Every structure is written in C-alpha cells, then in structure tokens.
XYZ file of N, CA and C in Angstrom:
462
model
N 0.835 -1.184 0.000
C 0.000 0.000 0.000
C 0.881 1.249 0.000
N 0.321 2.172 -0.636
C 1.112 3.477 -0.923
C 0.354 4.503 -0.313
N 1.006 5.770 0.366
C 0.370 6.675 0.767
C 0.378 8.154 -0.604
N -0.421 8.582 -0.925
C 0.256 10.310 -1.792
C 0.193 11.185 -0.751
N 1.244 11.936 -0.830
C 0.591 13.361 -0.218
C 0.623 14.470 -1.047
N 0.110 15.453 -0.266
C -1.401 16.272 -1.092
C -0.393 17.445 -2.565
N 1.025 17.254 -1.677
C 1.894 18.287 -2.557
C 3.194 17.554 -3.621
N 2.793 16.172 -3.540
C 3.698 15.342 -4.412
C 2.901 14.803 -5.558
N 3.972 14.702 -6.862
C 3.052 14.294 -7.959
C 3.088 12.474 -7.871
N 4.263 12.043 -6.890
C 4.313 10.655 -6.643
C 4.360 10.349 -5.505
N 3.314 8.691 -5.712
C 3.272 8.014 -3.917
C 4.293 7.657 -3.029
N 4.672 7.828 -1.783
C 5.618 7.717 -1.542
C 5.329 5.905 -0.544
N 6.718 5.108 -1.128
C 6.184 3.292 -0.900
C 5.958 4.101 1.215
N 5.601 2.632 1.490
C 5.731 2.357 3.056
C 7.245 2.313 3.662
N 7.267 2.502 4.573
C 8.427 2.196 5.304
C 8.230 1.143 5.591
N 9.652 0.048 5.500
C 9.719 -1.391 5.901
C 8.666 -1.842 6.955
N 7.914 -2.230 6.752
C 6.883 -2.781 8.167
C 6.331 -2.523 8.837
N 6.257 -1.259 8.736
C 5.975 0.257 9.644
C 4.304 0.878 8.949
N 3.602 0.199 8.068
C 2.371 0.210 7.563
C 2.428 1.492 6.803
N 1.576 2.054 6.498
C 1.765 3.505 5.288
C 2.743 4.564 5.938
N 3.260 4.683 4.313
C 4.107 6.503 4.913
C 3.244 7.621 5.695
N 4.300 8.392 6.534
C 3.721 9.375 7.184
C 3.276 10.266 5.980
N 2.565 11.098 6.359
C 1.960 11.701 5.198
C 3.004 13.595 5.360
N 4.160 13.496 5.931
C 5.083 14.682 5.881
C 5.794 14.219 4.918
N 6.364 15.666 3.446
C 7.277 14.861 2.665
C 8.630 15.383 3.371
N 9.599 15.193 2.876
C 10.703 15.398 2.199
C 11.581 16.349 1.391
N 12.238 17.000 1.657
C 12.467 18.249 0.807
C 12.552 17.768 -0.317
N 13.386 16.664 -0.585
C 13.311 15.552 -1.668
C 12.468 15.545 -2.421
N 11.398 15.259 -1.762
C 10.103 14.730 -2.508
C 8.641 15.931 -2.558
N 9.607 16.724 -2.513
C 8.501 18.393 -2.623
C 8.791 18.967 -3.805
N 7.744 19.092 -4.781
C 7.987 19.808 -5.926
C 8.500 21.296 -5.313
N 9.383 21.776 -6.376
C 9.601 23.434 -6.067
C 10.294 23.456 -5.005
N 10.912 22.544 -4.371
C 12.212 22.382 -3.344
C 13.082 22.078 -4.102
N 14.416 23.360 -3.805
C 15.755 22.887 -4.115
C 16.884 22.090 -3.328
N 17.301 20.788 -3.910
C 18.349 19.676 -3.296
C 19.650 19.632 -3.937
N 19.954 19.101 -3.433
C 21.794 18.708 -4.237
C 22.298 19.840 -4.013
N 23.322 19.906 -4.865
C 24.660 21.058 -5.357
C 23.642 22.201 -5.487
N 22.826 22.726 -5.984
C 22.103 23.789 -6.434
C 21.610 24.692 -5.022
N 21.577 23.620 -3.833
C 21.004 23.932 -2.623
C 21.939 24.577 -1.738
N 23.533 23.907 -2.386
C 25.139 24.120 -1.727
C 25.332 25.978 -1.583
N 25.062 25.916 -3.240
C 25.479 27.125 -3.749
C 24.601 28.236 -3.207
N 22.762 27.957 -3.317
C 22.352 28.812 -2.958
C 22.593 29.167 -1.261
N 23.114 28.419 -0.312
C 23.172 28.462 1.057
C 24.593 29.457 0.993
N 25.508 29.299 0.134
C 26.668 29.817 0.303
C 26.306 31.230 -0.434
N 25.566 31.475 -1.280
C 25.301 32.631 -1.635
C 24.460 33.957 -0.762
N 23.803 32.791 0.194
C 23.335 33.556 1.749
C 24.185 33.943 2.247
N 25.578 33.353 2.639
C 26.126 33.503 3.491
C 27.043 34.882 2.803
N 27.522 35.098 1.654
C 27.753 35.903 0.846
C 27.196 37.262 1.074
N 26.159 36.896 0.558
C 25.082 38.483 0.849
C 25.375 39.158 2.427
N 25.231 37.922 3.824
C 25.096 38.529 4.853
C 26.470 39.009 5.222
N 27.780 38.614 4.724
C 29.078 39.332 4.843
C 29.313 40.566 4.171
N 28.713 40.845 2.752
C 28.294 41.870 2.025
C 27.514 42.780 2.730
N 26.132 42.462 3.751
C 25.634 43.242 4.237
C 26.178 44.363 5.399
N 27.194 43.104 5.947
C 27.951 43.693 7.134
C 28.826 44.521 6.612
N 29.458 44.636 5.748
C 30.416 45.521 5.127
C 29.666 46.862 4.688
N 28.640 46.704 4.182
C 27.835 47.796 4.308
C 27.410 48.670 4.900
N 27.057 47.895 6.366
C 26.558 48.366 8.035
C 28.151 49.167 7.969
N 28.596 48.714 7.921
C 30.244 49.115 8.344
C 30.702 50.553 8.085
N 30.237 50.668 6.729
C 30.612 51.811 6.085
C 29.120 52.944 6.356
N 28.185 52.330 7.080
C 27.030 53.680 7.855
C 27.314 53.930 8.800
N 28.366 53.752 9.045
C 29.004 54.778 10.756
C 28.336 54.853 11.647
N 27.163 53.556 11.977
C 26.076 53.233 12.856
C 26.437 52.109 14.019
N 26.054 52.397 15.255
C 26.139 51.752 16.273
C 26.092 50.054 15.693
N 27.018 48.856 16.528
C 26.777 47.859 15.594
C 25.520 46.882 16.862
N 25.216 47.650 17.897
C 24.376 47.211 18.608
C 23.006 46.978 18.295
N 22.700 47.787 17.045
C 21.055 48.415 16.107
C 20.949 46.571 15.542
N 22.376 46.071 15.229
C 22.354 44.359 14.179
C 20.953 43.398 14.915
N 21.859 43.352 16.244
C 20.918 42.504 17.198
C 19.487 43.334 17.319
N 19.088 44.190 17.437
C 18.552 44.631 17.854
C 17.002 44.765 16.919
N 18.002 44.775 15.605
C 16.790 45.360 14.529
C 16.757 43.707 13.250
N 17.136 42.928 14.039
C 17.680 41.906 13.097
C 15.991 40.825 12.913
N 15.623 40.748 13.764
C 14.080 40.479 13.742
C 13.020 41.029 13.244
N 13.260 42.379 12.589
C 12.039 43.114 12.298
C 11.791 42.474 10.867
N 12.427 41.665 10.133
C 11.841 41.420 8.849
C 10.583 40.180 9.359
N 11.021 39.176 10.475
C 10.036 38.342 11.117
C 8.488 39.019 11.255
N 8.389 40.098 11.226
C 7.540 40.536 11.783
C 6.263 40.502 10.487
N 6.534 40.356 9.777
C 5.599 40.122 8.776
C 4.647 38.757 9.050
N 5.222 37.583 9.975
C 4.500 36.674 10.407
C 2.963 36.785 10.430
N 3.333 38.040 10.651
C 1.532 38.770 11.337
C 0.914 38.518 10.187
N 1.324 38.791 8.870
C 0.560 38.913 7.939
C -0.295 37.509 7.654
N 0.506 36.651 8.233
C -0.569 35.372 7.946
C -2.017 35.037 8.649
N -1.795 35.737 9.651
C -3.480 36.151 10.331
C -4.527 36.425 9.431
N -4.293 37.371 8.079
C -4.768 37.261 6.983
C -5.206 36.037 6.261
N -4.164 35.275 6.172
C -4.410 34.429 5.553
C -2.974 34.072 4.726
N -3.148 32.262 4.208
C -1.805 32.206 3.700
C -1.259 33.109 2.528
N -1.841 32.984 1.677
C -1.839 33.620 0.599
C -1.255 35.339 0.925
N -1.529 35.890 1.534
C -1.464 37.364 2.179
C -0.199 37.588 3.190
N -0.225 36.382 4.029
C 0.847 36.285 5.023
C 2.274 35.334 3.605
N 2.377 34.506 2.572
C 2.871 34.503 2.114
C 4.083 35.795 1.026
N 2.634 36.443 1.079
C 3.259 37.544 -0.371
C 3.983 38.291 0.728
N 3.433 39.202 1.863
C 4.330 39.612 2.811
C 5.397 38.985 3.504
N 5.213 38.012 3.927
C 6.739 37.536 3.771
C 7.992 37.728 2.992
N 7.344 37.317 1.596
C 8.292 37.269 0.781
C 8.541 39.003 0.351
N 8.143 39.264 0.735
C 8.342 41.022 0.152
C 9.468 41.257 0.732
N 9.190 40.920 2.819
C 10.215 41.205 3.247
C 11.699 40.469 3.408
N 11.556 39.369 2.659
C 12.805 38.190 2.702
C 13.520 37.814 1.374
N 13.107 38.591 0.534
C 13.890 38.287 -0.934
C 14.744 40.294 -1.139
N 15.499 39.860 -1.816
C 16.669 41.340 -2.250
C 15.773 42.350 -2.350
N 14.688 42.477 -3.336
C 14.799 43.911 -3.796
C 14.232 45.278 -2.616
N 13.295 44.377 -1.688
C 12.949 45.479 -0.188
C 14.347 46.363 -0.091
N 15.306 45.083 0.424
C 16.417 45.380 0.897
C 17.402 46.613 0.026
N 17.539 45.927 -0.881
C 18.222 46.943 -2.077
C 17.430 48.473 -2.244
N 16.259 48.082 -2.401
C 15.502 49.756 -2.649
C 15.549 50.642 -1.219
N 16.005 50.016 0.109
C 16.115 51.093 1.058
C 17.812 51.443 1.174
N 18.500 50.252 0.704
C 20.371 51.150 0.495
C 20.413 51.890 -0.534
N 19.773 51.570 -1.828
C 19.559 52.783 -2.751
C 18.903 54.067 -2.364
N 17.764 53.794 -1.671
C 17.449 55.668 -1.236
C 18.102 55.718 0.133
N 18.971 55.237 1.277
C 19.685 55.617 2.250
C 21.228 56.147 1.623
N 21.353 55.562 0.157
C 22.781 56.723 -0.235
C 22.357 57.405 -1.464
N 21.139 57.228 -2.036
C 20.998 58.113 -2.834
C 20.415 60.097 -2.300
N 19.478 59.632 -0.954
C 19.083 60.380 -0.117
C 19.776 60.904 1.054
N 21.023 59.864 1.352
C 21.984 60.471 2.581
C 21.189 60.289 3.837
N 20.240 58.938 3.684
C 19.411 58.959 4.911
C 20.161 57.632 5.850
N 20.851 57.881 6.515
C 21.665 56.361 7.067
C 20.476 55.641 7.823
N 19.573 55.731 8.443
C 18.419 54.993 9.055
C 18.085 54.274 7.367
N 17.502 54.614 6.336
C 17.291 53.186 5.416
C 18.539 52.646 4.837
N 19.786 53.305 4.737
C 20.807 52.633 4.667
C 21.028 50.880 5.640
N 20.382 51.355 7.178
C 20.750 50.451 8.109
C 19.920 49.705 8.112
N 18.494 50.202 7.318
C 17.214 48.955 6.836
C 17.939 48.134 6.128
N 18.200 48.539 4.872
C 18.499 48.163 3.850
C 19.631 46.711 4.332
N 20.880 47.278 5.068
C 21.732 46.482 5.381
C 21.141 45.262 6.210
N 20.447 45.779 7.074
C 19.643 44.577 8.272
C 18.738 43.900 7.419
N 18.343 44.607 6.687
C 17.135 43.320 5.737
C 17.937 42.302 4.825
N 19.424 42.913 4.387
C 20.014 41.665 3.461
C 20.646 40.892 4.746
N 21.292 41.257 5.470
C 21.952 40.220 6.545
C 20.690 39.202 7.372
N 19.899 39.776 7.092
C 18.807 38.533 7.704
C 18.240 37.635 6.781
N 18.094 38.444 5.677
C 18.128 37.737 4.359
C 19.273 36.402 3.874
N 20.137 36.726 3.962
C 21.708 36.127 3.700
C 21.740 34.907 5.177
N 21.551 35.468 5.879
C 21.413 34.187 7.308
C 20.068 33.418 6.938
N 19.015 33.845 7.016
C 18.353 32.729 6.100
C 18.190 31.782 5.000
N 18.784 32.070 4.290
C 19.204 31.029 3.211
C 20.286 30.422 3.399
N 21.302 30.741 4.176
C 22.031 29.885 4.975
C 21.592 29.085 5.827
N 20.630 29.068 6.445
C 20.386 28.163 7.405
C 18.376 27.570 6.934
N 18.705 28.052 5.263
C 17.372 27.193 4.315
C 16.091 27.966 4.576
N 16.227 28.978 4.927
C 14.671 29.450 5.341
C 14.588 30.079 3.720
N 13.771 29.842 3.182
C 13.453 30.263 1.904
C 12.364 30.758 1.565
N 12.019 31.156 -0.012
C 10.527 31.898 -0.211
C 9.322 31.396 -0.206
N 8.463 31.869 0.783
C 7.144 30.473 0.739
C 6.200 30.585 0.182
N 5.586 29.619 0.061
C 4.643 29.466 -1.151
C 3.114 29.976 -0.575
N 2.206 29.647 -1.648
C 1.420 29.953 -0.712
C 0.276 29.540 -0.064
N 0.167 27.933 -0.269
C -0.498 26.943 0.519
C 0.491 26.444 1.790
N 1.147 26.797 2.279
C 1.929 26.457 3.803
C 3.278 27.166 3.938
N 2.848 27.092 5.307
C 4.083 28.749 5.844
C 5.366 27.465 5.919
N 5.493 26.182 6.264
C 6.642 25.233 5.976
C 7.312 24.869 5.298
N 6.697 25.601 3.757
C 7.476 24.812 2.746
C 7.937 26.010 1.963
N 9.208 25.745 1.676
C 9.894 27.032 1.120
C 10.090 26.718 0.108
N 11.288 27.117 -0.792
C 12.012 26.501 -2.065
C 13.155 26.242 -1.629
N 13.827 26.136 -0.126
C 15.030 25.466 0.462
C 14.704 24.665 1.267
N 13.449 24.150 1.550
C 12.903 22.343 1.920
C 11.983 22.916 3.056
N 11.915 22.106 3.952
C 10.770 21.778 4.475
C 10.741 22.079 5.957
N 10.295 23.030 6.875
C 10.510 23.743 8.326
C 8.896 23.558 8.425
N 8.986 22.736 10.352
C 8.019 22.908 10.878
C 7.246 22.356 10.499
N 5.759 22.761 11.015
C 4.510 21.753 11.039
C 3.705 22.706 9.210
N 3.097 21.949 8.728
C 2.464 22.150 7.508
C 1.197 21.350 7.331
C-alpha cells in the first residue's frame, strides 16, 4: 500500500513494516524544493550576501548594537498570515527576498538617509542568514514549505 501526499506528484512506498508513509514529505520529494549542489550554492550565496551586508553596516558609521537589535524586524511580517496564507505569504516574501532590501540602500545613499541605509543592510543580513540556514521563499499553501525544503509543522 502506498500513501500520496497532497503536494507530491508521486506516492511515496511504506516504510519497511511500519504500515503507510507518514503523510510529511521530504524536501526531496517536494515539488519546487531545491536539493543537491544547487542547494550548496544557494546556502553559500546567503552567506555571501550577509558578509556583504555587514560591510555595508560598516561603512554607515552606525552603532553595531542596532544588528541585534533590529535583526528580527523582517520576522515581523509573520503577522501577515493572520490574513491568511496567501497574504501572510506575499508579505513575507516582500520582506525576505533582495529587492525590499536593495531599494532602502539605494534611497539611504541616494538620499543620505543612514536609518534606510541600516534597513536596507539589516534586511540583506537577515536575508543572507536565512538562506544559509534554508529558510526560503514560501509558497502559498503552507508557511513550511519554502524553495530550500521543508521547516516545521504544515
């Protein structure tokens, strides 16, 4: 006997003796999840961005105490899923992919405003630590499943 689950295009067999699969996949076995080498690169390209970011912070002549401090505020979009997934998805991702980030270091040195300079920087370094450690862009039937595998209950 085979179990499907609801986000795979294939059944996944039983475990040896253990009667049907659990019905959680697999980053593996999740369409629109990235595995292998492709997963290497994108984790190291997090880690990239968030050393890039810090070099940035560096050069806004800003307290480096604001890092810790302001390093959670992209989380805060969580809220948006009270809405609903779909709503709490798109906000998420607004605040966890480059271009948020980029459009407040572009007007913090195009404007000479170092407060969105230090957005800008804190949104890629949280950005860059998340894809290092797989938190990725989510979809928008479950806040668990990213395109860097599979976090939490779904």
């Amino acid at each position: 006997m085979t179990t499907v689950h609801p986000l795979m295009d294939t059944p996944k067999p039983p475990a040896d003796g253990e009667g049907p699969a659990p019905m959680v996949p697999d980053a593996a076995g999740t369409p629109g999840v990235v595995t292998g080498r492709p997963l290497t690169w994108l984790r190291i390209e997090g880690l990239a961005v968030a050393g890039a970011a810090l070099v940035v912070f560096a050069t806004a002549g800003q307290p480096w105490w604001l890092i810790p401090a302001l390093f959670l505020v992209p989380d805060l979009s969580w809220f948006a899923y009270l809405a609903g997934p779909r709503v709490g998805a798109w906000t998420y991702n607004l605040t966890h992919t480059a271009p948020l980030p980029l459009a407040l270091l572009a007007a913090g040195a195009g404007w000479h405003i170092g407060a969105l300079t230090v957005a800008g920087a804190i949104g890629l370094f949280h950005l860059g630590l998340d894809r290092l450690l797989k938190y990725g862009v989510k979809y928008d039937h479950s806040f668990g499943i990213t395109h860097l595998g599979v976090h939490g209950d779904h």
